[in-house]
Coordinates of C-alpha atoms (C1' of nucleotides) in Angstrom, one line a residue:
Chain Q
M8 CA -5.2 -14.8 31.6
E9 CA -3.0 -12.6 29.4
D10 CA -5.8 -11.3 27.2
P11 CA -5.1 -7.6 26.6
P12 CA -8.1 -5.4 27.6
A13 CA -10.4 -5.2 24.7
N14 CA -10.9 -1.9 23.1
N15 CA -14.1 -2.1 21.1
F16 CA -17.6 -0.8 21.0
L17 CA -18.8 -3.2 23.6
Q18 CA -16.1 -2.1 26.1
T19 CA -17.1 1.5 25.3
I20 CA -20.7 0.7 26.3
I21 CA -19.6 -1.2 29.4
S22 CA -17.3 1.6 30.5
A23 CA -20.1 4.1 30.1
D24 CA -22.5 1.9 32.0
L25 CA -20.0 1.5 34.8
A26 CA -19.3 5.2 34.9
S27 CA -23.0 6.2 34.9
G28 CA -23.8 3.6 37.6
R29 CA -26.3 1.7 35.4
V30 CA -24.4 -1.4 36.4
S31 CA -22.0 -2.0 39.3
T32 CA -20.7 -5.4 38.1
V33 CA -20.5 -6.6 34.6
V34 CA -22.2 -10.0 34.1
T35 CA -22.1 -11.7 30.7
R36 CA -22.8 -15.2 29.6
F37 CA -21.9 -17.6 26.9
P38 CA -25.1 -19.4 25.9
P39 CA -24.5 -22.3 23.6
E40 CA -27.3 -24.7 22.6
P41 CA -26.0 -28.2 23.3
N42 CA -26.8 -29.5 19.9
G43 CA -23.3 -29.7 18.4
Y44 CA -19.6 -29.0 18.8
L45 CA -18.1 -25.6 19.4
H46 CA -16.2 -24.1 16.5
I47 CA -13.9 -21.2 15.8
G48 CA -16.9 -18.8 15.7
H49 CA -18.0 -19.9 19.2
A50 CA -14.4 -19.4 20.3
K51 CA -14.8 -15.7 19.3
S52 CA -18.0 -15.5 21.2
I53 CA -16.4 -17.1 24.2
S54 CA -13.4 -14.8 23.9
V55 CA -15.7 -11.8 23.7
N56 CA -18.0 -12.7 26.6
F57 CA -15.4 -14.1 29.0
G58 CA -12.9 -11.5 27.9
L59 CA -15.2 -8.6 28.7
A60 CA -16.0 -10.0 32.1
L61 CA -12.4 -10.6 32.9
A62 CA -11.4 -7.1 31.7
N63 CA -14.0 -5.5 33.9
N64 CA -13.6 -7.6 37.0
G65 CA -17.0 -9.1 36.3
R66 CA -18.4 -12.5 35.9
C67 CA -19.4 -14.7 33.0
N68 CA -21.8 -17.6 33.1
L69 CA -21.9 -20.7 31.0
R70 CA -25.5 -21.3 30.3
F71 CA -26.9 -24.0 28.0
D72 CA -29.8 -22.7 26.1
D73 CA -31.5 -26.0 26.1
T74 CA -35.0 -25.1 25.0
N75 CA -35.3 -27.6 22.1
P76 CA -34.8 -31.2 23.4
E77 CA -35.1 -32.7 20.0
K78 CA -31.6 -31.8 18.9
E79 CA -29.8 -31.7 22.2
S80 CA -27.9 -34.2 24.3
Q81 CA -25.8 -34.6 27.4
A82 CA -22.8 -35.6 25.3
F83 CA -22.7 -32.2 23.7
I84 CA -23.0 -30.5 27.1
E85 CA -19.9 -32.3 28.3
A86 CA -17.9 -31.7 25.1
I87 CA -18.8 -28.0 25.3
E88 CA -17.8 -27.7 28.9
A89 CA -14.4 -29.3 28.1
D90 CA -13.8 -27.0 25.1
V91 CA -14.5 -23.9 27.1
R92 CA -12.1 -25.0 29.9
W93 CA -9.5 -26.0 27.3
L94 CA -9.7 -22.5 25.8
G95 CA -8.7 -21.3 29.3
Y96 CA -11.9 -19.9 30.7
E97 CA -13.7 -20.7 33.9
W98 CA -17.4 -19.7 34.2
D99 CA -18.9 -18.2 37.3
G100 CA -20.4 -20.7 39.7
E101 CA -22.2 -23.7 38.4
V102 CA -23.1 -24.4 34.9
R103 CA -26.6 -22.9 34.2
F104 CA -29.4 -24.4 32.2
A105 CA -32.3 -22.6 30.6
S106 CA -34.3 -25.8 31.5
S107 CA -33.9 -25.1 35.2
Y108 CA -36.0 -22.0 34.6
F109 CA -38.8 -23.8 32.9
Q110 CA -41.2 -23.3 35.8
Q111 CA -40.5 -19.6 36.1
L112 CA -40.8 -19.2 32.3
Y113 CA -44.2 -21.0 32.4
D114 CA -45.4 -18.8 35.3
W115 CA -44.4 -15.8 33.2
A116 CA -46.3 -17.1 30.3
V117 CA -49.4 -17.4 32.5
Y118 CA -48.7 -13.8 33.6
L119 CA -48.8 -12.6 30.0
V120 CA -52.0 -14.5 29.4
E121 CA -53.6 -13.0 32.5
H122 CA -52.6 -9.6 31.3
G123 CA -54.1 -10.2 27.8
D124 CA -50.6 -10.2 26.2
A125 CA -50.6 -13.8 25.0
Y126 CA -53.1 -16.3 23.6
V127 CA -53.3 -19.9 22.6
C128 CA -53.5 -20.3 18.8
D129 CA -54.8 -23.3 16.9
L130 CA -53.4 -22.6 13.5
T131 CA -51.3 -25.3 12.0
A132 CA -47.7 -24.5 11.1
D133 CA -48.7 -24.0 7.5
E134 CA -51.6 -21.8 8.3
A135 CA -49.5 -19.8 10.7
R136 CA -47.0 -19.2 7.9
E137 CA -49.7 -18.1 5.6
Y138 CA -51.2 -15.7 8.2
R139 CA -47.8 -14.3 9.0
G140 CA -47.7 -12.4 5.7
T141 CA -44.5 -11.7 3.9
L142 CA -41.6 -9.3 4.1
T143 CA -43.6 -6.7 2.3
A144 CA -47.1 -7.6 3.1
P145 CA -48.6 -7.4 6.6
G146 CA -49.9 -10.6 8.3
R147 CA -53.5 -11.3 9.4
N148 CA -54.7 -11.8 12.9
S149 CA -55.2 -15.4 14.0
P150 CA -58.9 -16.4 14.4
N151 CA -58.0 -17.3 18.0
R152 CA -56.5 -14.0 18.8
E153 CA -59.4 -12.7 20.8
R154 CA -60.0 -15.6 23.1
T155 CA -60.8 -14.7 26.6
V156 CA -58.2 -14.8 29.4
A157 CA -60.1 -17.6 31.1
E158 CA -60.2 -19.7 27.9
N159 CA -56.5 -19.0 27.2
L160 CA -55.6 -20.0 30.8
D161 CA -57.5 -23.2 30.5
L162 CA -56.0 -24.1 27.1
L163 CA -52.4 -23.3 28.2
E164 CA -52.8 -25.4 31.3
R165 CA -54.1 -28.3 29.2
M166 CA -51.2 -27.8 26.7
K167 CA -48.9 -28.2 29.7
A168 CA -50.9 -31.2 30.9
G169 CA -50.4 -33.0 27.6
E170 CA -53.9 -32.9 26.4
F171 CA -53.1 -31.8 22.9
D172 CA -50.9 -33.3 20.1
E173 CA -47.7 -31.8 18.9
G174 CA -48.4 -28.9 16.6
A175 CA -52.1 -28.7 17.6
K176 CA -51.6 -25.5 19.6
V177 CA -49.0 -22.9 20.4
L178 CA -48.9 -20.0 22.8
R179 CA -48.3 -16.7 21.1
A180 CA -47.6 -13.2 22.2
K181 CA -50.3 -10.7 21.2
I182 CA -48.2 -7.9 19.6
D183 CA -48.8 -6.7 16.0
M184 CA -49.4 -8.8 12.9
A185 CA -48.7 -5.8 10.7
S186 CA -45.3 -5.1 12.2
P187 CA -42.6 -4.6 9.6
N188 CA -40.4 -6.7 11.9
M189 CA -41.4 -10.2 11.4
N190 CA -40.4 -11.2 14.9
M191 CA -43.2 -9.0 16.3
R192 CA -46.0 -10.6 14.3
D193 CA -47.4 -12.5 17.3
P194 CA -44.3 -14.7 17.9
I195 CA -44.6 -18.2 19.4
L196 CA -43.8 -18.6 23.0
Y197 CA -44.5 -22.2 23.6
R198 CA -44.8 -25.3 21.3
I199 CA -45.9 -28.8 22.2
R200 CA -43.1 -31.4 22.0
K201 CA -43.7 -34.7 23.5
V202 CA -40.1 -35.8 23.8
A203 CA -38.0 -36.3 26.9
H204 CA -35.6 -33.6 27.7
H205 CA -32.0 -34.4 28.6
Q206 CA -32.2 -32.4 31.8
T207 CA -35.9 -32.4 32.8
G208 CA -36.9 -35.8 31.5
D209 CA -40.7 -36.1 31.0
A210 CA -41.6 -33.2 33.2
W211 CA -42.6 -31.0 30.3
V212 CA -44.4 -31.5 27.0
I213 CA -44.4 -27.8 26.1
Y214 CA -41.1 -26.0 25.6
P215 CA -40.4 -22.3 25.4
T216 CA -38.9 -20.8 22.2
Y217 CA -35.6 -19.0 22.1
D218 CA -37.3 -15.6 22.0
F219 CA -39.5 -16.2 25.0
A220 CA -36.6 -17.8 27.0
H221 CA -33.4 -15.9 26.3
G222 CA -34.1 -12.4 27.7
Q223 CA -35.8 -13.8 30.8
E224 CA -32.9 -16.2 31.4
D225 CA -30.6 -13.2 31.3
A226 CA -32.9 -11.4 33.7
I227 CA -32.9 -14.3 36.1
E228 CA -29.2 -14.5 36.1
G229 CA -28.7 -10.8 36.4
I230 CA -26.9 -10.6 33.1
T231 CA -26.0 -7.0 32.4
H232 CA -24.8 -7.2 28.9
S233 CA -26.3 -10.0 26.7
I234 CA -24.0 -10.2 23.8
C235 CA -25.0 -12.1 20.6
T236 CA -24.4 -12.0 16.9
L237 CA -25.8 -9.7 14.4
E238 CA -28.6 -11.9 13.1
F239 CA -30.4 -11.5 16.4
E240 CA -30.6 -7.7 16.0
D241 CA -34.1 -7.9 14.7
H242 CA -35.0 -9.9 17.8
R243 CA -34.0 -7.1 20.2
P244 CA -37.4 -5.3 20.1
L245 CA -39.0 -8.6 21.1
Y246 CA -36.3 -9.2 23.7
D247 CA -37.2 -5.8 25.2
W248 CA -40.9 -6.4 24.8
F249 CA -40.9 -9.4 27.1
L250 CA -38.8 -7.6 29.7
D251 CA -41.3 -4.7 29.5
H252 CA -44.3 -6.8 30.0
L253 CA -43.0 -9.2 32.6
P254 CA -42.2 -8.7 36.3
V255 CA -38.5 -9.6 35.8
P256 CA -36.0 -9.1 38.6
A257 CA -33.4 -7.3 36.4
R258 CA -33.1 -5.5 33.1
P259 CA -30.4 -6.9 30.8
R260 CA -29.6 -5.3 27.5
Q261 CA -28.8 -7.1 24.3
Y262 CA -25.9 -6.1 22.1
E263 CA -24.8 -7.6 18.8
F264 CA -21.4 -8.1 17.1
G265 CA -20.4 -9.4 13.7
R266 CA -19.9 -13.1 13.3
L267 CA -16.5 -14.5 12.5
N268 CA -16.2 -15.9 9.0
P269 CA -12.7 -17.3 8.3
S270 CA -11.7 -17.7 4.7
Y271 CA -11.3 -21.2 3.3
T272 CA -13.6 -22.7 5.9
V273 CA -17.3 -23.3 6.7
T274 CA -18.7 -22.9 10.1
S275 CA -22.4 -23.7 9.9
K276 CA -23.3 -26.6 12.0
R277 CA -25.3 -28.1 9.1
K278 CA -22.3 -28.1 6.8
L279 CA -19.9 -29.3 9.4
K280 CA -22.2 -32.2 10.1
Q281 CA -22.4 -33.0 6.4
L282 CA -18.6 -33.3 6.3
V283 CA -18.7 -35.7 9.2
D284 CA -21.7 -37.7 7.9
Q285 CA -20.4 -38.1 4.4
G286 CA -17.0 -39.2 5.7
V287 CA -15.1 -36.3 4.2
V288 CA -13.4 -36.0 7.6
S289 CA -13.0 -38.6 10.3
G290 CA -15.2 -36.9 12.9
W291 CA -16.1 -33.6 14.6
D292 CA -12.5 -33.5 16.0
D293 CA -10.8 -34.3 12.8
P294 CA -7.7 -32.0 12.7
R295 CA -9.1 -30.3 9.5
M296 CA -12.3 -29.3 11.2
P297 CA -12.7 -25.7 12.4
T298 CA -14.2 -27.1 15.6
V299 CA -12.4 -26.4 18.9
S300 CA -11.8 -30.1 19.4
G301 CA -10.5 -30.3 15.8
M302 CA -8.1 -27.4 16.2
R303 CA -6.9 -28.9 19.4
R304 CA -6.1 -32.2 17.8
R305 CA -4.5 -30.3 14.9
G306 CA -2.1 -28.7 17.4
Y307 CA -3.6 -25.2 17.8
T308 CA -3.1 -23.8 21.3
P309 CA -5.6 -22.0 23.4
A310 CA -3.3 -19.0 23.6
A311 CA -3.1 -18.8 19.8
I312 CA -6.8 -19.0 19.4
R313 CA -7.3 -16.3 22.0
R314 CA -4.7 -14.2 20.4
F315 CA -6.4 -14.6 17.0
C316 CA -9.7 -13.5 18.5
D317 CA -8.0 -10.4 19.9
M318 CA -6.3 -9.7 16.6
I319 CA -9.5 -9.7 14.6
G320 CA -11.3 -7.4 17.0
T321 CA -15.0 -7.2 17.8
T322 CA -17.2 -4.9 15.6
R323 CA -20.5 -4.7 14.0
S324 CA -19.3 -5.3 10.5
D325 CA -19.2 -8.8 9.1
G326 CA -16.5 -9.6 6.8
V327 CA -14.3 -12.5 6.0
V328 CA -11.1 -12.9 8.0
D329 CA -8.1 -14.3 6.2
V330 CA -7.2 -17.6 7.8
A331 CA -3.6 -16.5 7.3
M332 CA -4.2 -14.5 10.5
L333 CA -5.1 -17.6 12.4
E334 CA -2.1 -19.3 10.9
F335 CA 0.1 -16.4 12.0
A336 CA -1.2 -16.6 15.6
I337 CA -0.4 -20.3 15.9
R338 CA 3.1 -19.9 14.2
D339 CA 3.9 -17.0 16.5
D340 CA 3.0 -19.0 19.6
L341 CA 4.7 -22.2 18.6
N342 CA 7.8 -20.4 17.3
E343 CA 8.2 -19.0 20.8
N344 CA 7.3 -22.1 22.8
A345 CA 7.7 -25.3 20.8
T346 CA 10.8 -27.5 21.4
R347 CA 12.8 -28.1 18.2
G348 CA 13.4 -31.5 16.7
M349 CA 14.4 -33.1 13.4
C350 CA 12.1 -35.3 11.4
V351 CA 12.8 -36.5 7.8
L352 CA 9.5 -36.9 5.9
N353 CA 10.8 -38.2 2.6
P354 CA 13.9 -40.2 3.5
L355 CA 17.0 -40.5 1.3
K356 CA 19.9 -42.4 2.7
V357 CA 23.3 -40.8 2.9
V358 CA 26.4 -42.9 3.7
L359 CA 29.3 -41.1 5.1
T360 CA 32.1 -43.2 3.7
D361 CA 34.8 -41.8 5.9
Y362 CA 32.8 -42.4 9.1
P363 CA 33.5 -45.6 11.1
V364 CA 30.8 -48.2 10.7
D365 CA 30.1 -48.8 14.3
R366 CA 30.7 -45.4 15.7
V367 CA 27.9 -43.6 17.5
E368 CA 28.7 -40.0 18.4
T369 CA 26.3 -38.4 20.8
L370 CA 26.0 -34.8 19.8
S371 CA 23.9 -32.2 21.7
A372 CA 21.4 -29.8 20.2
A373 CA 19.5 -26.9 21.8
G374 CA 15.8 -27.5 22.5
H375 CA 15.2 -24.0 21.2
P376 CA 17.5 -21.6 19.3
N377 CA 17.0 -18.7 21.7
R378 CA 15.5 -20.2 24.9
D379 CA 18.0 -21.9 27.1
D380 CA 15.2 -22.9 29.5
L381 CA 14.0 -25.4 26.9
G382 CA 17.2 -27.4 27.5
E383 CA 19.1 -29.6 25.2
R384 CA 18.6 -33.0 23.6
A385 CA 21.0 -35.8 22.8
L386 CA 21.5 -36.3 19.1
P387 CA 23.2 -39.5 17.9
F388 CA 25.3 -39.2 14.8
T389 CA 26.3 -42.3 12.7
R390 CA 27.8 -43.4 9.4
E391 CA 24.4 -43.7 7.8
I392 CA 21.8 -41.0 8.0
Y393 CA 18.6 -39.9 6.3
I394 CA 18.0 -36.6 4.8
D395 CA 15.0 -35.4 2.9
A396 CA 15.0 -36.3 -0.8
D397 CA 14.1 -32.7 -1.6
D398 CA 17.3 -31.6 0.0
F399 CA 19.5 -33.2 -2.6
R400 CA 20.1 -32.5 -6.3
E401 CA 22.7 -33.8 -8.6
E402 CA 23.0 -30.3 -10.0
A403 CA 21.3 -27.1 -9.2
N404 CA 21.6 -23.4 -9.7
K405 CA 23.1 -21.0 -7.2
K406 CA 19.7 -20.3 -5.5
Y407 CA 19.5 -23.9 -4.2
K408 CA 21.0 -23.9 -0.8
R409 CA 21.0 -27.7 0.0
L410 CA 23.1 -30.7 -0.9
V411 CA 24.4 -30.9 -4.4
L412 CA 26.7 -33.5 -5.9
G413 CA 30.3 -32.4 -5.4
K414 CA 29.2 -29.6 -3.0
R415 CA 28.9 -29.1 0.7
V416 CA 26.1 -28.6 3.1
R417 CA 25.8 -28.2 6.8
L418 CA 24.0 -31.0 8.7
R419 CA 22.0 -29.1 11.3
N420 CA 23.6 -29.4 14.7
A421 CA 26.3 -31.6 13.2
Y422 CA 29.1 -31.7 10.6
V423 CA 29.5 -30.2 7.2
I424 CA 29.5 -32.9 4.6
E425 CA 30.3 -33.1 0.9
A426 CA 28.5 -35.3 -1.6
D427 CA 30.8 -37.6 -3.6
E428 CA 28.6 -39.9 -5.6
V429 CA 25.0 -41.0 -6.3
V430 CA 24.0 -44.6 -6.1
K431 CA 21.2 -45.5 -8.5
N432 CA 19.3 -48.6 -9.5
D433 CA 18.7 -49.8 -13.0
N434 CA 15.8 -47.4 -13.5
G435 CA 18.0 -44.4 -12.7
E436 CA 16.3 -43.9 -9.3
I437 CA 18.5 -42.6 -6.6
L438 CA 19.0 -45.1 -3.8
A439 CA 21.6 -43.4 -1.7
I440 CA 24.3 -40.7 -1.6
H441 CA 27.8 -41.3 -0.8
A442 CA 29.4 -38.4 1.0
H443 CA 32.1 -37.6 3.5
T444 CA 32.4 -35.4 6.5
I445 CA 34.6 -32.4 6.7
P446 CA 36.7 -32.8 9.8
G447 CA 36.6 -30.2 12.5
T448 CA 33.3 -28.7 11.4
L449 CA 31.3 -29.5 14.6
G450 CA 30.4 -26.0 15.6
E451 CA 33.1 -24.6 13.4
D452 CA 33.3 -23.5 9.8
P453 CA 35.5 -25.6 7.5
A454 CA 39.2 -24.8 8.0
D455 CA 39.7 -24.4 4.3
G456 CA 37.3 -21.5 4.2
I457 CA 34.9 -23.2 1.8
K458 CA 31.6 -22.6 3.7
P459 CA 28.5 -24.6 2.9
K460 CA 25.7 -22.7 1.3
G461 CA 22.9 -24.2 3.4
V462 CA 21.8 -26.2 6.3
I463 CA 19.6 -29.3 6.1
H464 CA 18.1 -31.6 8.7
W465 CA 18.8 -35.3 9.1
V466 CA 18.2 -38.3 11.3
S467 CA 20.6 -41.2 12.1
A468 CA 19.5 -44.3 10.3
A469 CA 20.8 -46.5 13.0
Q470 CA 19.6 -44.6 16.0
G471 CA 16.5 -42.8 14.6
R472 CA 13.0 -44.0 15.0
T473 CA 10.1 -44.2 12.6
A474 CA 6.9 -42.4 13.0
E475 CA 3.6 -41.8 11.3
V476 CA 3.2 -38.2 10.2
R477 CA -0.1 -36.7 9.1
L478 CA 0.3 -33.7 6.9
Y479 CA -2.8 -31.5 6.9
E480 CA -3.7 -28.7 4.6
R481 CA -6.7 -26.5 4.3
L482 CA -9.9 -28.5 3.9
F483 CA -11.2 -26.3 1.2
S484 CA -9.4 -25.0 -1.9
H485 CA -11.8 -22.1 -2.3
E486 CA -11.5 -18.9 -0.4
A487 CA -15.2 -18.7 0.3
P488 CA -16.5 -22.3 0.1
D489 CA -19.6 -21.2 2.0
K490 CA -20.9 -19.2 -1.0
G491 CA -23.8 -20.9 -2.6
D492 CA -25.9 -23.6 -1.1
N493 CA -24.2 -26.9 -1.6
A494 CA -21.2 -25.6 -3.5
F495 CA -18.9 -26.1 -0.5
M496 CA -18.8 -29.8 -1.2
D497 CA -17.3 -29.1 -4.6
H498 CA -14.5 -27.1 -3.1
I499 CA -13.0 -29.7 -0.9
N500 CA -9.3 -29.9 -1.2
P501 CA -8.4 -33.5 -2.3
A502 CA -5.0 -33.1 -0.8
S503 CA -6.1 -31.9 2.7
L504 CA -4.5 -35.0 4.3
T505 CA -1.3 -36.9 3.4
I506 CA -0.3 -39.7 5.6
I507 CA 3.4 -40.6 5.8
K508 CA 3.6 -44.0 7.3
Q509 CA 7.4 -44.1 7.8
A510 CA 9.0 -40.8 8.5
W511 CA 12.2 -40.8 10.5
I512 CA 12.5 -38.9 13.8
E513 CA 15.4 -38.3 16.1
P514 CA 15.2 -40.6 19.2
A515 CA 14.3 -37.7 21.6
L516 CA 11.0 -37.2 19.8
A517 CA 9.8 -40.7 20.7
D518 CA 9.6 -39.5 24.2
A519 CA 6.9 -37.0 23.3
Q520 CA 3.7 -36.9 25.3
P521 CA 0.4 -36.7 23.5
E522 CA -0.5 -33.1 22.6
Q523 CA 3.1 -32.0 23.0
H524 CA 4.1 -29.4 20.4
F525 CA 7.3 -29.3 18.4
Q526 CA 8.9 -27.5 15.6
F527 CA 10.4 -30.0 13.2
E528 CA 13.1 -27.8 11.9
R529 CA 12.7 -26.6 8.3
E530 CA 9.3 -28.4 8.1
G531 CA 6.8 -26.9 10.4
Y532 CA 5.0 -27.2 13.7
F533 CA 3.7 -30.6 14.7
V534 CA 1.9 -32.1 17.6
A535 CA 1.9 -35.6 19.0
D536 CA -1.6 -36.9 18.3
R537 CA -3.9 -36.6 21.3
Y538 CA -5.3 -40.1 20.8
D539 CA -3.0 -42.2 18.5
H540 CA 0.5 -41.3 19.6
S541 CA 2.5 -43.5 21.9
A542 CA 6.2 -44.1 22.5
A543 CA 5.8 -47.5 20.8
K544 CA 4.1 -46.0 17.8
P545 CA 4.7 -42.3 17.4
V546 CA 2.2 -40.3 15.5
F547 CA 2.5 -36.6 14.7
N548 CA 0.1 -34.2 13.1
R549 CA 1.3 -31.2 11.2
T550 CA -0.3 -28.1 12.7
I551 CA 1.0 -25.7 10.2
G552 CA 4.1 -25.4 8.0
L553 CA 6.8 -22.9 8.5
R554 CA 6.5 -19.7 6.6
D555 CA 8.3 -20.4 3.3
T556 CA 9.6 -17.5 1.3
W557 CA 11.8 -19.5 -0.9
T558 CA 11.0 -19.1 -4.5
D559 CA 12.4 -22.0 -6.5
G560 CA 15.2 -21.2 -8.9
Chain N
rU20 C1' -40.7 -3.7 -3.3
rG21 C1' -41.2 -3.8 4.1
rG22 C1' -37.9 -3.7 8.4
rG23 C1' -33.0 -4.0 10.5
rG24 C1' -27.7 -3.5 9.7
rU25 C1' -22.7 -2.7 7.4
rG26 C1' -19.5 0.1 4.0
rU27 C1' -11.6 3.2 5.9
rC28 C1' -5.2 -0.4 2.0
rG29 C1' -5.8 -7.5 -0.9
rC30 C1' -7.9 -9.0 4.6
rC31 C1' -9.0 -7.4 9.8
rA32 C1' -9.2 -2.8 12.2
rA33 C1' -8.2 2.4 14.8
rG34 C1' -10.3 7.1 14.0
rC35 C1' -16.0 10.3 16.5
rG36 C1' -14.7 18.1 12.8
rG37 C1' -8.2 19.6 12.6
rU38 C1' -5.7 17.4 8.1
rA39 C1' -5.6 8.5 7.4
rA40 C1' -2.9 4.1 14.0
rG41 C1' -1.8 -0.9 14.1
rG42 C1' -1.9 -6.2 12.7
rC43 C1' -2.2 -10.0 8.7
rA44 C1' -0.6 -10.6 3.7
rC45 C1' 2.7 -8.9 0.2
rC46 C1' 7.6 -6.6 -1.7
rA47 C1' 12.8 -5.1 -0.9
rG48 C1' 17.2 -5.3 2.2
rG49 C1' 20.2 -7.1 6.8
rU50 C1' 21.5 -11.0 10.5
rU51 C1' 21.2 -16.4 10.9
rU52 C1' 24.2 -23.9 11.7
rU53 C1' 16.0 -23.7 10.6
rG54 C1' 15.3 -20.6 2.8
rA55 C1' 12.2 -20.1 10.1
rU56 C1' 12.6 -16.5 13.8
rC57 C1' 14.6 -11.6 14.4
rC58 C1' 15.8 -6.5 12.5
rU59 C1' 15.1 -2.4 8.8
rG60 C1' 12.4 -0.1 5.0
rG61 C1' 8.1 0.0 1.4
rC62 C1' 2.8 -0.5 1.0
rA63 C1' -4.7 4.4 1.2
rU64 C1' -3.3 12.8 -1.4
rG65 C1' -7.4 8.3 0.2
rC66 C1' -11.9 6.8 3.8
rG67 C1' -18.8 3.0 -1.2
rG68 C1' -20.5 7.3 -4.7
rA69 C1' -22.4 12.3 -5.8
rG70 C1' -23.6 16.9 -3.8
rG71 C1' -23.7 20.3 0.5
rU72 C1' -22.2 22.8 5.4
rU73 C1' -17.3 24.5 7.3
rC74 C1' -11.3 28.2 7.4
rG75 C1' -11.0 22.8 7.7
rA76 C1' -15.0 16.6 6.8
rA77 C1' -13.4 9.5 6.9
rU78 C1' -15.8 12.2 10.8
rC79 C1' -22.0 16.8 10.2
rC80 C1' -26.3 17.1 6.4
rU81 C1' -28.8 15.3 1.7
rC82 C1' -29.5 11.9 -2.0
rC83 C1' -27.8 7.6 -4.3
rC84 C1' -25.2 2.7 -4.6
rA85 C1' -23.4 -2.1 -2.9
rC86 C1' -23.5 -6.1 0.4
rC87 C1' -25.5 -8.8 4.9
rC88 C1' -29.8 -10.4 8.1
rC89 C1' -35.3 -11.3 8.8
rA90 C1' -41.3 -14.7 6.3
rG91 C1' -38.6 -22.2 11.7
rC92 C1' -44.0 -24.4 16.2
rC93 C1' -34.4 -23.7 15.2
rA94 C1' -31.1 -21.0 18.1

RNA sequence: UGGGGUGUCGCCAAGCGGUAAGGCACCAGGUUUUGAUCCUGGCAUGCGGAGGUUCGAAUCCUCCCACCCCAGCCA
């Protein structure tokens, strides 16, 4: 892993802990709930947790926080494992599950009851909310708060045995209903849910809440630094309270960092799901989705995503990160590593009238302008070729560096040509260009000293192949689509996907393997679609366009 | 109006009492058979605000302001 050592407040804490001897080995964990797909925000968390373990010669567990069977599934578990691996990380040992600690957690619940620290409460959800008080007013004690230990033990056992209906009873910690921290107002430890669990089946009808489970899971696994996002900060006193009141085998500590909020995107599971459900995108792995699987299909690389996470840093402030930074990371990676090729998106035929009709000249082009190890590719040149319609104008000002009637242009990796005439139909639409080659310009400037102003890409009409090309742009046209409740649906970019059914690609590109990355010169970075691409029917997705500083003249 | 946080360039982010790193973006040049890459230069007398301590403050103190999180039997 080439991740540079992190230098942030978490590393500072870890270094101090290592130096003081509080911990001898750093153990972190990435604890997703298997109720959805991983997105760019999770990628940051993964990068932080695995990165810190790696940088300190420690370990990082992958633990599914599966305490709420209603929303979870095995399918999500498998997808998450695949995403973590794809990002380039390997967890320590076997995958862990909170559910495999259910018996231990229950035993600890009994322990709290025995010590007078927890009680069974009969309040309904509505009543409980009312008893809880508000942000500014203290709550009131539950009428069941002073039940005897014996009675609580009996009730808890019967909850576990399935004697009560869902919602009829909960187990709560006895802390302080007047605490200014809402999380300390007798939080719920167990609730009754008579649904099968994807891991434990019908073994349980009561399930622990996040608060009662997380810290203890960390203790069981010997997690030294339990890193989560800022919104859990208020839960830390509770996290510590459980560890203080239970005979846990270790003493983990919780630390929080600021969530990643990229501009022009939404990352809440609810909103992403809405995009999928309403058909705005084709699925969770649609190339426009900020999910790990979506970015993968779009053509982002694990290295670029990791690099991006390093670039943005890890702090306790939460701001909006400009997606331009993510775009920079992927361009930077692909510029260095992607093989070059030529693809004409908006074809305009050019007939080279001086070139023999049946002649096929096999030229050679570098796989990469400054990396010989990426080899060369054969490039057939013929009398009829396609160029992009945007690369020709009948007349243009001096800033236009492409083909202009009566002027010259360099065909990338081939000859310099000069446009002689425009062929139009009755409606005045351009059908083709007639041009001629300038002899001796293969790898050489024109002998007459009249150098072309620009270079354009092209594909042989006779030897090229057609391909479907999907041009993706940002899903949202608003910098902060997440602002407001449902407003994000109003900011969807109607042009986020343009499908070109018949683009022309040079023959070498038909050999692309699914998920292979390319730079289509002068256009951008593209990837052969993970699912739809084949040699028989090539399909490429635009990952990101090339940086374009050309201001039209 | 209770509690917990955060405020350094358009964005991210170093800095931890000694006189504002870096990256992204942007702007201006140079190189270039990709208007890409690459290279060079520019870009905070200022660190949310106001006071104060100090020879000296983004860094310490006081007060104020803005924004974020918390009232799921979600995580």
